[in-house]
Amino acid sequence: MKFQSVHQALRTLENLAISAAQRDEAAQYLYNLDDAHDVDTLVEELDNPDFGMRWEAANVLAKKGKRAFGPLLLLLTDPQRVSNGRLREGAYHVLHYNADSFVRTLAQPLMMAIKGPAADIETMREANRLLIKINNLKQE
């Protein structure tokens, strides 16, 4: 099956009536995405009202490791979006199950902020701190 969009592949993944082979193909399609726009689209799905779509997007992003980290941090610094509990829940999943151990370690304070008091403000503050930190690491 040829996929035309991230959304179509995510819908295939969540539909248990579709064969396992087609769902595996959808997962592979999503995992192989390297285009920054496609990763951004997956990050945007963390805010989807459909739980299945959010869950599948979070799983794919977690497997992408550090490729998903920057776009996720950028989204978490948006004051209009970070107050959404669904978004923070998806972000937590991406960070907690991230394929890159460096990301998991670096993100520990952010995960605490996501689950802690004043989660929206603290998440935004911590995501911004991490963006600065990873930008400094790139320059070294």
PDB file of C-alpha atoms in Angstrom:
ATOM      1  CA  MET A   1       0.000   0.000   0.000  1.00  0.00           C
ATOM      2  CA  LYS A   2       1.317   3.436  -0.928  1.00  0.00           C
ATOM      3  CA  PHE A   3       0.781   6.146   1.662  1.00  0.00           C
ATOM      4  CA  GLN A   4      -0.015   9.677   0.579  1.00  0.00           C
ATOM      5  CA  SER A   5       0.335  11.353   3.966  1.00  0.00           C
ATOM      6  CA  VAL A   6       1.383  11.001   7.576  1.00  0.00           C
ATOM      7  CA  HIS A   7      -2.282  11.164   8.561  1.00  0.00           C
ATOM      8  CA  GLN A   8      -3.205   8.252   6.267  1.00  0.00           C
ATOM      9  CA  ALA A   9      -0.383   6.100   7.663  1.00  0.00           C
ATOM     10  CA  LEU A  10      -1.383   6.907  11.251  1.00  0.00           C
ATOM     11  CA  ARG A  11      -5.007   5.968  10.485  1.00  0.00           C
ATOM     12  CA  THR A  12      -3.790   2.656   9.059  1.00  0.00           C
ATOM     13  CA  LEU A  13      -1.718   1.954  12.160  1.00  0.00           C
ATOM     14  CA  GLU A  14      -4.613   2.493  14.536  1.00  0.00           C
ATOM     15  CA  ASN A  15      -7.115   0.420  12.537  1.00  0.00           C
ATOM     16  CA  LEU A  16      -6.957  -3.131  13.867  1.00  0.00           C
ATOM     17  CA  ALA A  17      -9.275  -4.304  11.061  1.00  0.00           C
ATOM     18  CA  ILE A  18      -6.432  -3.733   8.599  1.00  0.00           C
ATOM     19  CA  SER A  19      -3.940  -6.559   8.155  1.00  0.00           C
ATOM     20  CA  ALA A  20      -0.834  -6.668  10.314  1.00  0.00           C
ATOM     21  CA  ALA A  21       1.303  -6.504   7.176  1.00  0.00           C
ATOM     22  CA  GLN A  22      -0.312  -3.236   6.082  1.00  0.00           C
ATOM     23  CA  ARG A  23       0.023  -1.771   9.583  1.00  0.00           C
ATOM     24  CA  ASP A  24       3.713  -2.775   9.592  1.00  0.00           C
ATOM     25  CA  GLU A  25       4.087  -1.060   6.225  1.00  0.00           C
ATOM     26  CA  ALA A  26       2.504   2.098   7.652  1.00  0.00           C
ATOM     27  CA  ALA A  27       4.837   1.983  10.664  1.00  0.00           C
ATOM     28  CA  GLN A  28       7.852   1.585   8.373  1.00  0.00           C
ATOM     29  CA  TYR A  29       6.675   4.478   6.193  1.00  0.00           C
ATOM     30  CA  LEU A  30       6.381   6.738   9.241  1.00  0.00           C
ATOM     31  CA  TYR A  31       9.674   5.626  10.741  1.00  0.00           C
ATOM     32  CA  ASN A  32      11.550   6.271   7.497  1.00  0.00           C
ATOM     33  CA  LEU A  33      10.306   9.844   7.192  1.00  0.00           C
ATOM     34  CA  ASP A  34      13.255  12.212   7.310  1.00  0.00           C
ATOM     35  CA  ASP A  35      11.629  15.338   5.991  1.00  0.00           C
ATOM     36  CA  ALA A  36      11.417  17.918   8.784  1.00  0.00           C
ATOM     37  CA  HIS A  37       7.888  18.806   7.630  1.00  0.00           C
ATOM     38  CA  ASP A  38       6.773  15.191   8.151  1.00  0.00           C
ATOM     39  CA  VAL A  39       8.295  15.064  11.634  1.00  0.00           C
ATOM     40  CA  ASP A  40       6.531  18.350  12.414  1.00  0.00           C
ATOM     41  CA  THR A  41       3.271  16.791  11.188  1.00  0.00           C
ATOM     42  CA  LEU A  42       3.776  13.852  13.553  1.00  0.00           C
ATOM     43  CA  VAL A  43       4.465  16.250  16.424  1.00  0.00           C
ATOM     44  CA  GLU A  44       1.263  18.138  15.574  1.00  0.00           C
ATOM     45  CA  GLU A  45      -0.672  14.840  15.835  1.00  0.00           C
ATOM     46  CA  LEU A  46       0.161  14.741  19.558  1.00  0.00           C
ATOM     47  CA  ASP A  47      -2.681  17.244  19.924  1.00  0.00           C
ATOM     48  CA  ASN A  48      -5.195  15.162  17.933  1.00  0.00           C
ATOM     49  CA  PRO A  49      -8.507  14.592  19.767  1.00  0.00           C
ATOM     50  CA  ASP A  50      -8.399  10.942  18.642  1.00  0.00           C
ATOM     51  CA  PHE A  51      -6.478   8.944  21.272  1.00  0.00           C
ATOM     52  CA  GLY A  52      -5.374   6.294  18.758  1.00  0.00           C
ATOM     53  CA  MET A  53      -3.834   8.886  16.468  1.00  0.00           C
ATOM     54  CA  ARG A  54      -2.020  10.554  19.387  1.00  0.00           C
ATOM     55  CA  TRP A  55      -0.731   7.198  20.641  1.00  0.00           C
ATOM     56  CA  GLU A  56       0.591   6.079  17.251  1.00  0.00           C
ATOM     57  CA  ALA A  57       2.216   9.458  16.583  1.00  0.00           C
ATOM     58  CA  ALA A  58       3.910   9.353  20.006  1.00  0.00           C
ATOM     59  CA  ASN A  59       5.192   5.811  19.381  1.00  0.00           C
ATOM     60  CA  VAL A  60       6.654   6.746  15.994  1.00  0.00           C
ATOM     61  CA  LEU A  61       8.248   9.908  17.381  1.00  0.00           C
ATOM     62  CA  ALA A  62       9.770   7.968  20.285  1.00  0.00           C
ATOM     63  CA  LYS A  63      11.368   5.552  17.798  1.00  0.00           C
ATOM     64  CA  LYS A  64      12.814   8.490  15.849  1.00  0.00           C
ATOM     65  CA  GLY A  65      14.970   9.393  18.850  1.00  0.00           C
ATOM     66  CA  LYS A  66      16.693  12.750  18.627  1.00  0.00           C
ATOM     67  CA  ARG A  67      15.170  13.540  15.204  1.00  0.00           C
ATOM     68  CA  ALA A  68      11.925  14.309  17.046  1.00  0.00           C
ATOM     69  CA  PHE A  69      13.453  16.127  20.016  1.00  0.00           C
ATOM     70  CA  GLY A  70      13.893  19.637  18.577  1.00  0.00           C
ATOM     71  CA  PRO A  71      10.437  19.862  16.945  1.00  0.00           C
ATOM     72  CA  LEU A  72       8.844  18.541  20.140  1.00  0.00           C
ATOM     73  CA  LEU A  73      10.663  21.126  22.266  1.00  0.00           C
ATOM     74  CA  LEU A  74       9.588  23.912  19.914  1.00  0.00           C
ATOM     75  CA  LEU A  75       5.962  22.882  20.257  1.00  0.00           C
ATOM     76  CA  LEU A  76       6.260  22.775  24.048  1.00  0.00           C
ATOM     77  CA  THR A  77       7.487  26.388  24.125  1.00  0.00           C
ATOM     78  CA  ASP A  78       4.318  27.648  22.438  1.00  0.00           C
ATOM     79  CA  PRO A  79       2.204  29.290  25.178  1.00  0.00           C
ATOM     80  CA  GLN A  80      -0.971  28.742  23.141  1.00  0.00           C
ATOM     81  CA  ARG A  81      -0.387  24.986  22.846  1.00  0.00           C
ATOM     82  CA  VAL A  82       1.420  23.869  25.996  1.00  0.00           C
ATOM     83  CA  SER A  83      -1.665  24.251  28.163  1.00  0.00           C
ATOM     84  CA  ASN A  84      -3.243  21.303  26.332  1.00  0.00           C
ATOM     85  CA  GLY A  85      -3.005  18.233  28.560  1.00  0.00           C
ATOM     86  CA  ARG A  86      -3.265  15.857  25.573  1.00  0.00           C
ATOM     87  CA  LEU A  87      -0.212  17.453  24.027  1.00  0.00           C
ATOM     88  CA  ARG A  88       1.805  17.211  27.239  1.00  0.00           C
ATOM     89  CA  GLU A  89       0.727  13.579  27.699  1.00  0.00           C
ATOM     90  CA  GLY A  90       1.920  12.722  24.191  1.00  0.00           C
ATOM     91  CA  ALA A  91       5.176  14.610  24.700  1.00  0.00           C
ATOM     92  CA  TYR A  92       5.799  12.705  27.925  1.00  0.00           C
ATOM     93  CA  HIS A  93       5.330   9.412  26.068  1.00  0.00           C
ATOM     94  CA  VAL A  94       7.760  10.483  23.333  1.00  0.00           C
ATOM     95  CA  LEU A  95      10.391  11.471  25.884  1.00  0.00           C
ATOM     96  CA  HIS A  96       9.945   8.546  28.268  1.00  0.00           C
ATOM     97  CA  TYR A  97      10.134   5.903  25.522  1.00  0.00           C
ATOM     98  CA  ASN A  98      12.613   7.737  23.309  1.00  0.00           C
ATOM     99  CA  ALA A  99      14.967   5.453  21.401  1.00  0.00           C
ATOM    100  CA  ASP A 100      17.931   7.722  22.190  1.00  0.00           C
ATOM    101  CA  SER A 101      19.219   7.290  25.740  1.00  0.00           C
ATOM    102  CA  PHE A 102      20.848  10.751  25.640  1.00  0.00           C
ATOM    103  CA  VAL A 103      17.440  12.330  24.940  1.00  0.00           C
ATOM    104  CA  ARG A 104      15.823  10.328  27.750  1.00  0.00           C
ATOM    105  CA  THR A 105      18.506  11.490  30.191  1.00  0.00           C
ATOM    106  CA  LEU A 106      18.475  15.109  29.032  1.00  0.00           C
ATOM    107  CA  ALA A 107      14.677  15.218  29.184  1.00  0.00           C
ATOM    108  CA  GLN A 108      14.284  14.048  32.795  1.00  0.00           C
ATOM    109  CA  PRO A 109      13.625  17.563  34.175  1.00  0.00           C
ATOM    110  CA  LEU A 110      11.167  18.213  31.340  1.00  0.00           C
ATOM    111  CA  MET A 111       9.259  15.014  32.091  1.00  0.00           C
ATOM    112  CA  MET A 112       9.050  16.061  35.741  1.00  0.00           C
ATOM    113  CA  ALA A 113       7.713  19.460  34.654  1.00  0.00           C
ATOM    114  CA  ILE A 114       5.081  17.839  32.427  1.00  0.00           C
ATOM    115  CA  LYS A 115       3.763  15.810  35.365  1.00  0.00           C
ATOM    116  CA  GLY A 116       4.285  18.430  38.080  1.00  0.00           C
ATOM    117  CA  PRO A 117       2.394  21.415  39.440  1.00  0.00           C
ATOM    118  CA  ALA A 118       1.788  24.351  37.069  1.00  0.00           C
ATOM    119  CA  ALA A 119       2.615  21.891  34.291  1.00  0.00           C
ATOM    120  CA  ASP A 120       1.979  24.241  31.397  1.00  0.00           C
ATOM    121  CA  ILE A 121       4.256  27.030  32.664  1.00  0.00           C
ATOM    122  CA  GLU A 122       6.969  24.702  33.958  1.00  0.00           C
ATOM    123  CA  THR A 123       6.907  22.612  30.772  1.00  0.00           C
ATOM    124  CA  MET A 124       7.321  25.714  28.641  1.00  0.00           C
ATOM    125  CA  ARG A 125      10.170  26.986  30.811  1.00  0.00           C
ATOM    126  CA  GLU A 126      11.982  23.638  30.814  1.00  0.00           C
ATOM    127  CA  ALA A 127      11.502  23.082  27.062  1.00  0.00           C
ATOM    128  CA  ASN A 128      12.992  26.511  26.403  1.00  0.00           C
ATOM    129  CA  ARG A 129      15.961  25.736  28.676  1.00  0.00           C
ATOM    130  CA  LEU A 130      16.566  22.493  26.755  1.00  0.00           C
ATOM    131  CA  LEU A 131      16.355  24.221  23.376  1.00  0.00           C
ATOM    132  CA  ILE A 132      19.077  26.622  24.503  1.00  0.00           C
ATOM    133  CA  LYS A 133      21.140  23.722  25.821  1.00  0.00           C
ATOM    134  CA  ILE A 134      20.955  21.654  22.634  1.00  0.00           C
ATOM    135  CA  ASN A 135      21.736  24.716  20.520  1.00  0.00           C
ATOM    136  CA  ASN A 136      24.850  25.304  22.648  1.00  0.00           C
ATOM    137  CA  LEU A 137      25.834  21.638  22.273  1.00  0.00           C
ATOM    138  CA  LYS A 138      25.576  21.939  18.468  1.00  0.00           C
ATOM    139  CA  GLN A 139      27.905  24.944  18.516  1.00  0.00           C
ATOM    140  CA  GLU A 140      30.611  23.173  20.502  1.00  0.00           C
TER     141      GLU A 140
END
